mmCIF file of N, CA and C in Angstrom:
data_model
loop_
_atom_site.group_PDB
_atom_site.id
_atom_site.type_symbol
_atom_site.label_atom_id
_atom_site.label_comp_id
_atom_site.label_asym_id
_atom_site.label_seq_id
_atom_site.Cartn_x
_atom_site.Cartn_y
_atom_site.Cartn_z
ATOM 1 N N UNK A 12 27.760 92.253 160.630
ATOM 2 C CA UNK A 12 27.868 90.809 160.688
ATOM 3 C C UNK A 12 26.550 90.244 161.223
ATOM 4 N N UNK A 13 26.096 89.178 160.625
ATOM 5 C CA UNK A 13 24.868 88.535 161.064
ATOM 6 C C UNK A 13 25.009 88.049 162.499
ATOM 7 N N UNK A 14 23.958 88.206 163.278
ATOM 8 C CA UNK A 14 23.968 87.749 164.671
ATOM 9 C C UNK A 14 24.225 86.246 164.767
ATOM 10 N N UNK A 15 23.720 85.471 163.797
ATOM 11 C CA UNK A 15 23.935 84.025 163.826
ATOM 12 C C UNK A 15 25.397 83.657 163.607
ATOM 13 N N UNK A 16 26.154 84.508 162.946
ATOM 14 C CA UNK A 16 27.554 84.215 162.676
ATOM 15 C C UNK A 16 28.470 84.654 163.810
ATOM 16 N N UNK A 17 27.943 85.333 164.802
ATOM 17 C CA UNK A 17 28.743 85.838 165.908
ATOM 18 C C UNK A 17 28.375 85.108 167.198
ATOM 19 N N UNK A 18 29.123 84.047 167.575
ATOM 20 C CA UNK A 18 28.771 83.264 168.762
ATOM 21 C C UNK A 18 28.682 84.090 170.035
ATOM 22 N N UNK A 19 29.450 85.173 170.147
ATOM 23 C CA UNK A 19 29.391 85.990 171.352
ATOM 24 C C UNK A 19 28.032 86.663 171.517
ATOM 25 N N UNK A 20 27.288 86.809 170.435
ATOM 26 C CA UNK A 20 25.981 87.460 170.526
ATOM 27 C C UNK A 20 24.865 86.481 170.855
ATOM 28 N N UNK A 21 25.181 85.174 170.841
ATOM 29 C CA UNK A 21 24.146 84.185 171.124
ATOM 30 C C UNK A 21 23.802 84.216 172.598
ATOM 31 N N UNK A 22 22.534 84.305 172.933
ATOM 32 C CA UNK A 22 22.163 84.330 174.347
ATOM 33 C C UNK A 22 22.352 82.958 174.971
ATOM 34 N N UNK A 23 22.617 82.952 176.269
ATOM 35 C CA UNK A 23 22.667 81.680 176.991
ATOM 36 C C UNK A 23 21.263 81.091 176.996
ATOM 37 N N UNK A 24 21.172 79.793 176.925
ATOM 38 C CA UNK A 24 19.874 79.134 176.932
ATOM 39 C C UNK A 24 19.261 79.271 178.317
ATOM 40 N N UNK A 25 18.099 79.904 178.426
ATOM 41 C CA UNK A 25 17.495 80.051 179.743
ATOM 42 C C UNK A 25 16.963 78.712 180.250
ATOM 43 N N UNK A 26 17.207 78.436 181.513
ATOM 44 C CA UNK A 26 16.638 77.237 182.120
ATOM 45 C C UNK A 26 15.259 77.618 182.622
ATOM 46 N N UNK A 27 14.268 76.878 182.193
ATOM 47 C CA UNK A 27 12.889 77.177 182.558
ATOM 48 C C UNK A 27 12.316 76.025 183.360
ATOM 49 N N UNK A 28 11.081 76.165 183.768
ATOM 50 C CA UNK A 28 10.424 75.080 184.498
ATOM 51 C C UNK A 28 9.642 74.177 183.552
ATOM 52 N N UNK A 29 9.878 74.314 182.263
ATOM 53 C CA UNK A 29 9.201 73.469 181.280
ATOM 54 C C UNK A 29 10.224 72.728 180.436
ATOM 55 N N UNK A 30 9.757 71.663 179.816
ATOM 56 C CA UNK A 30 10.623 70.905 178.923
ATOM 57 C C UNK A 30 10.956 71.735 177.690
ATOM 58 N N UNK A 31 12.103 71.482 177.125
ATOM 59 C CA UNK A 31 12.545 72.151 175.908
ATOM 60 C C UNK A 31 12.709 71.100 174.834
ATOM 61 N N UNK A 32 12.033 71.271 173.720
ATOM 62 C CA UNK A 32 12.179 70.342 172.599
ATOM 63 C C UNK A 32 13.131 70.957 171.590
ATOM 64 N N UNK A 33 14.229 70.263 171.348
ATOM 65 C CA UNK A 33 15.229 70.714 170.391
ATOM 66 C C UNK A 33 15.064 69.886 169.129
ATOM 67 N N UNK A 34 14.624 70.525 168.058
ATOM 68 C CA UNK A 34 14.464 69.864 166.766
ATOM 69 C C UNK A 34 15.499 70.459 165.822
ATOM 70 N N UNK A 35 16.545 69.696 165.571
ATOM 71 C CA UNK A 35 17.653 70.201 164.748
ATOM 72 C C UNK A 35 17.191 70.636 163.363
ATOM 73 N N UNK A 36 16.205 69.957 162.815
ATOM 74 C CA UNK A 36 15.753 70.282 161.459
ATOM 75 C C UNK A 36 15.019 71.618 161.401
ATOM 76 N N UNK A 37 14.476 72.077 162.523
ATOM 77 C CA UNK A 37 13.777 73.349 162.544
ATOM 78 C C UNK A 37 14.599 74.483 163.124
ATOM 79 N N UNK A 38 15.834 74.206 163.513
ATOM 80 C CA UNK A 38 16.682 75.215 164.145
ATOM 81 C C UNK A 38 17.147 76.238 163.109
ATOM 82 N N UNK A 39 16.905 77.508 163.384
ATOM 83 C CA UNK A 39 17.290 78.549 162.433
ATOM 84 C C UNK A 39 18.794 78.807 162.434
ATOM 85 N N UNK A 40 19.506 78.338 163.452
ATOM 86 C CA UNK A 40 20.964 78.513 163.507
ATOM 87 C C UNK A 40 21.702 77.340 162.881
ATOM 88 N N UNK A 41 20.974 76.358 162.400
ATOM 89 C CA UNK A 41 21.583 75.133 161.880
ATOM 90 C C UNK A 41 22.671 75.377 160.833
ATOM 91 N N UNK A 42 22.477 76.262 159.877
ATOM 92 C CA UNK A 42 23.508 76.426 158.843
ATOM 93 C C UNK A 42 24.869 76.859 159.388
ATOM 94 N N UNK A 43 24.889 77.563 160.512
ATOM 95 C CA UNK A 43 26.159 78.095 161.004
ATOM 96 C C UNK A 43 26.560 77.601 162.387
ATOM 97 N N UNK A 44 25.655 76.974 163.129
ATOM 98 C CA UNK A 44 25.958 76.649 164.524
ATOM 99 C C UNK A 44 25.942 75.166 164.853
ATOM 100 N N UNK A 45 25.582 74.313 163.924
ATOM 101 C CA UNK A 45 25.484 72.875 164.205
ATOM 102 C C UNK A 45 26.777 72.299 164.771
ATOM 103 N N UNK A 46 27.889 72.669 164.196
ATOM 104 C CA UNK A 46 29.160 72.099 164.617
ATOM 105 C C UNK A 46 29.590 72.511 166.006
ATOM 106 N N UNK A 47 28.942 73.529 166.578
ATOM 107 C CA UNK A 47 29.309 74.027 167.899
ATOM 108 C C UNK A 47 28.116 73.989 168.852
ATOM 109 N N UNK A 48 27.272 72.979 168.701
ATOM 110 C CA UNK A 48 26.075 72.836 169.540
ATOM 111 C C UNK A 48 26.209 71.569 170.374
ATOM 112 N N UNK A 49 25.771 71.627 171.616
ATOM 113 C CA UNK A 49 25.898 70.468 172.496
ATOM 114 C C UNK A 49 25.093 69.271 172.001
ATOM 115 N N UNK A 50 23.953 69.506 171.359
ATOM 116 C CA UNK A 50 23.154 68.381 170.858
ATOM 117 C C UNK A 50 23.932 67.630 169.781
ATOM 118 N N UNK A 51 24.493 68.356 168.830
ATOM 119 C CA UNK A 51 25.299 67.720 167.789
ATOM 120 C C UNK A 51 26.530 67.062 168.401
ATOM 121 N N UNK A 52 27.138 67.711 169.360
ATOM 122 C CA UNK A 52 28.338 67.195 170.021
ATOM 123 C C UNK A 52 28.060 65.859 170.707
ATOM 124 N N UNK A 53 26.930 65.760 171.402
ATOM 125 C CA UNK A 53 26.618 64.545 172.160
ATOM 126 C C UNK A 53 25.860 63.496 171.358
ATOM 127 N N UNK A 54 24.977 63.920 170.453
ATOM 128 C CA UNK A 54 24.055 62.981 169.810
ATOM 129 C C UNK A 54 24.129 62.946 168.294
ATOM 130 N N UNK A 55 24.928 63.757 167.680
ATOM 131 C CA UNK A 55 24.847 63.885 166.234
ATOM 132 C C UNK A 55 23.653 64.773 165.920
ATOM 133 N N UNK A 56 23.005 64.541 164.812
ATOM 134 C CA UNK A 56 21.799 65.293 164.468
ATOM 135 C C UNK A 56 20.617 64.343 164.577
ATOM 136 N N UNK A 57 19.986 64.267 165.764
ATOM 137 C CA UNK A 57 18.912 63.302 165.952
ATOM 138 C C UNK A 57 17.735 63.568 165.022
ATOM 139 N N UNK A 58 17.236 62.539 164.331
ATOM 140 C CA UNK A 58 16.169 62.746 163.348
ATOM 141 C C UNK A 58 14.861 63.233 163.964
ATOM 142 N N UNK A 59 14.600 62.879 165.193
ATOM 143 C CA UNK A 59 13.340 63.268 165.827
ATOM 144 C C UNK A 59 13.510 64.396 166.834
ATOM 145 N N UNK A 60 14.705 64.917 166.989
ATOM 146 C CA UNK A 60 14.954 65.935 167.998
ATOM 147 C C UNK A 60 15.079 65.303 169.371
ATOM 148 N N UNK A 61 15.262 66.105 170.385
ATOM 149 C CA UNK A 61 15.367 65.624 171.759
ATOM 150 C C UNK A 61 14.544 66.525 172.658
ATOM 151 N N UNK A 62 14.075 65.967 173.758
ATOM 152 C CA UNK A 62 13.369 66.759 174.759
ATOM 153 C C UNK A 62 14.224 66.802 176.009
ATOM 154 N N UNK A 63 14.438 67.991 176.527
ATOM 155 C CA UNK A 63 15.245 68.185 177.719
ATOM 156 C C UNK A 63 14.362 68.714 178.834
ATOM 157 N N UNK A 64 14.341 67.991 179.969
ATOM 158 C CA UNK A 64 13.570 68.498 181.100
ATOM 159 C C UNK A 64 14.405 69.574 181.805
ATOM 160 N N UNK A 65 13.818 70.296 182.755
ATOM 161 C CA UNK A 65 14.551 71.392 183.396
ATOM 162 C C UNK A 65 15.868 70.958 184.045
ATOM 163 N N UNK A 66 15.903 69.784 184.640
ATOM 164 C CA UNK A 66 17.129 69.307 185.272
ATOM 165 C C UNK A 66 18.212 69.021 184.225
ATOM 166 N N UNK A 67 17.812 68.441 183.108
ATOM 167 C CA UNK A 67 18.771 68.186 182.026
ATOM 168 C C UNK A 67 19.288 69.497 181.440
ATOM 169 N N UNK A 68 18.395 70.468 181.291
ATOM 170 C CA UNK A 68 18.812 71.776 180.785
ATOM 171 C C UNK A 68 19.844 72.401 181.720
ATOM 172 N N UNK A 69 19.586 72.314 183.030
ATOM 173 C CA UNK A 69 20.508 72.886 184.012
ATOM 174 C C UNK A 69 21.852 72.167 183.987
ATOM 175 N N UNK A 70 21.826 70.844 183.847
ATOM 176 C CA UNK A 70 23.075 70.072 183.805
ATOM 177 C C UNK A 70 23.895 70.430 182.571
ATOM 178 N N UNK A 71 23.242 70.521 181.417
ATOM 179 C CA UNK A 71 23.960 70.870 180.191
ATOM 180 C C UNK A 71 24.505 72.293 180.255
ATOM 181 N N UNK A 72 23.732 73.192 180.850
ATOM 182 C CA UNK A 72 24.200 74.572 180.992
ATOM 183 C C UNK A 72 25.420 74.629 181.911
ATOM 184 N N UNK A 73 25.406 73.847 182.996
ATOM 185 C CA UNK A 73 26.552 73.822 183.914
ATOM 186 C C UNK A 73 27.801 73.279 183.215
ATOM 187 N N UNK A 74 27.636 72.220 182.430
ATOM 188 C CA UNK A 74 28.771 71.666 181.683
ATOM 189 C C UNK A 74 29.323 72.686 180.689
ATOM 190 N N UNK A 75 28.419 73.379 180.003
ATOM 191 C CA UNK A 75 28.845 74.387 179.024
ATOM 192 C C UNK A 75 29.515 75.571 179.720
ATOM 193 N N UNK A 76 28.950 76.008 180.841
ATOM 194 C CA UNK A 76 29.541 77.134 181.575
ATOM 195 C C UNK A 76 30.950 76.810 182.063
ATOM 196 N N UNK A 77 31.194 75.528 182.355
ATOM 197 C CA UNK A 77 32.518 75.099 182.812
ATOM 198 C C UNK A 77 33.479 74.867 181.647
ATOM 199 N N UNK A 78 32.987 75.004 180.419
ATOM 200 C CA UNK A 78 33.829 74.821 179.249
ATOM 201 C C UNK A 78 34.065 73.370 178.873
ATOM 202 N N UNK A 79 33.267 72.459 179.428
ATOM 203 C CA UNK A 79 33.454 71.034 179.158
ATOM 204 C C UNK A 79 32.794 70.577 177.868
ATOM 205 N N UNK A 80 31.737 71.249 177.467
ATOM 206 C CA UNK A 80 31.016 70.921 176.236
ATOM 207 C C UNK A 80 30.554 72.226 175.602
ATOM 208 N N UNK A 81 30.215 72.209 174.307
ATOM 209 C CA UNK A 81 29.658 73.421 173.692
ATOM 210 C C UNK A 81 28.288 73.748 174.292
ATOM 211 N N UNK A 82 27.885 74.987 174.189
ATOM 212 C CA UNK A 82 26.564 75.411 174.659
ATOM 213 C C UNK A 82 25.488 74.972 173.676
ATOM 214 N N UNK A 83 24.249 75.000 174.130
ATOM 215 C CA UNK A 83 23.118 74.732 173.245
ATOM 216 C C UNK A 83 22.948 75.931 172.323
ATOM 217 N N UNK A 84 22.974 75.716 171.037
ATOM 218 C CA UNK A 84 22.871 76.799 170.052
ATOM 219 C C UNK A 84 21.524 76.807 169.349
ATOM 220 N N UNK A 85 20.554 76.119 169.896
ATOM 221 C CA UNK A 85 19.240 75.972 169.276
ATOM 222 C C UNK A 85 18.515 77.306 169.211
ATOM 223 N N UNK A 86 18.018 77.623 168.048
ATOM 224 C CA UNK A 86 17.181 78.801 167.823
ATOM 225 C C UNK A 86 15.913 78.312 167.134
ATOM 226 N N UNK A 87 14.782 78.252 167.848
ATOM 227 C CA UNK A 87 13.556 77.768 167.209
ATOM 228 C C UNK A 87 13.089 78.737 166.131
ATOM 229 N N UNK A 88 12.391 78.204 165.136
ATOM 230 C CA UNK A 88 11.870 79.098 164.097
ATOM 231 C C UNK A 88 10.826 80.040 164.681
ATOM 232 N N UNK A 89 10.770 81.253 164.166
ATOM 233 C CA UNK A 89 9.742 82.193 164.603
ATOM 234 C C UNK A 89 8.549 82.067 163.680
ATOM 235 N N UNK A 90 7.398 82.329 164.229
ATOM 236 C CA UNK A 90 6.172 82.171 163.453
ATOM 237 C C UNK A 90 5.808 83.457 162.781
#
């Protein structure tokens, strides 16, 4: 089974000390994970993407860990 099709294999989004830019159009998990992603859940599919600072990342991770919202399913394209 493809790793993208198995939500249990998706790693938790690491909280870093840098901003994270989530661009839905460039997300490699988009075909299978959009419906279960916190960005889509809260914002739809934003045309310009969103930038999350470390505090926002931590807050979203806490909400997801508590089962209140879906986790971030963003997978940036590899070069």
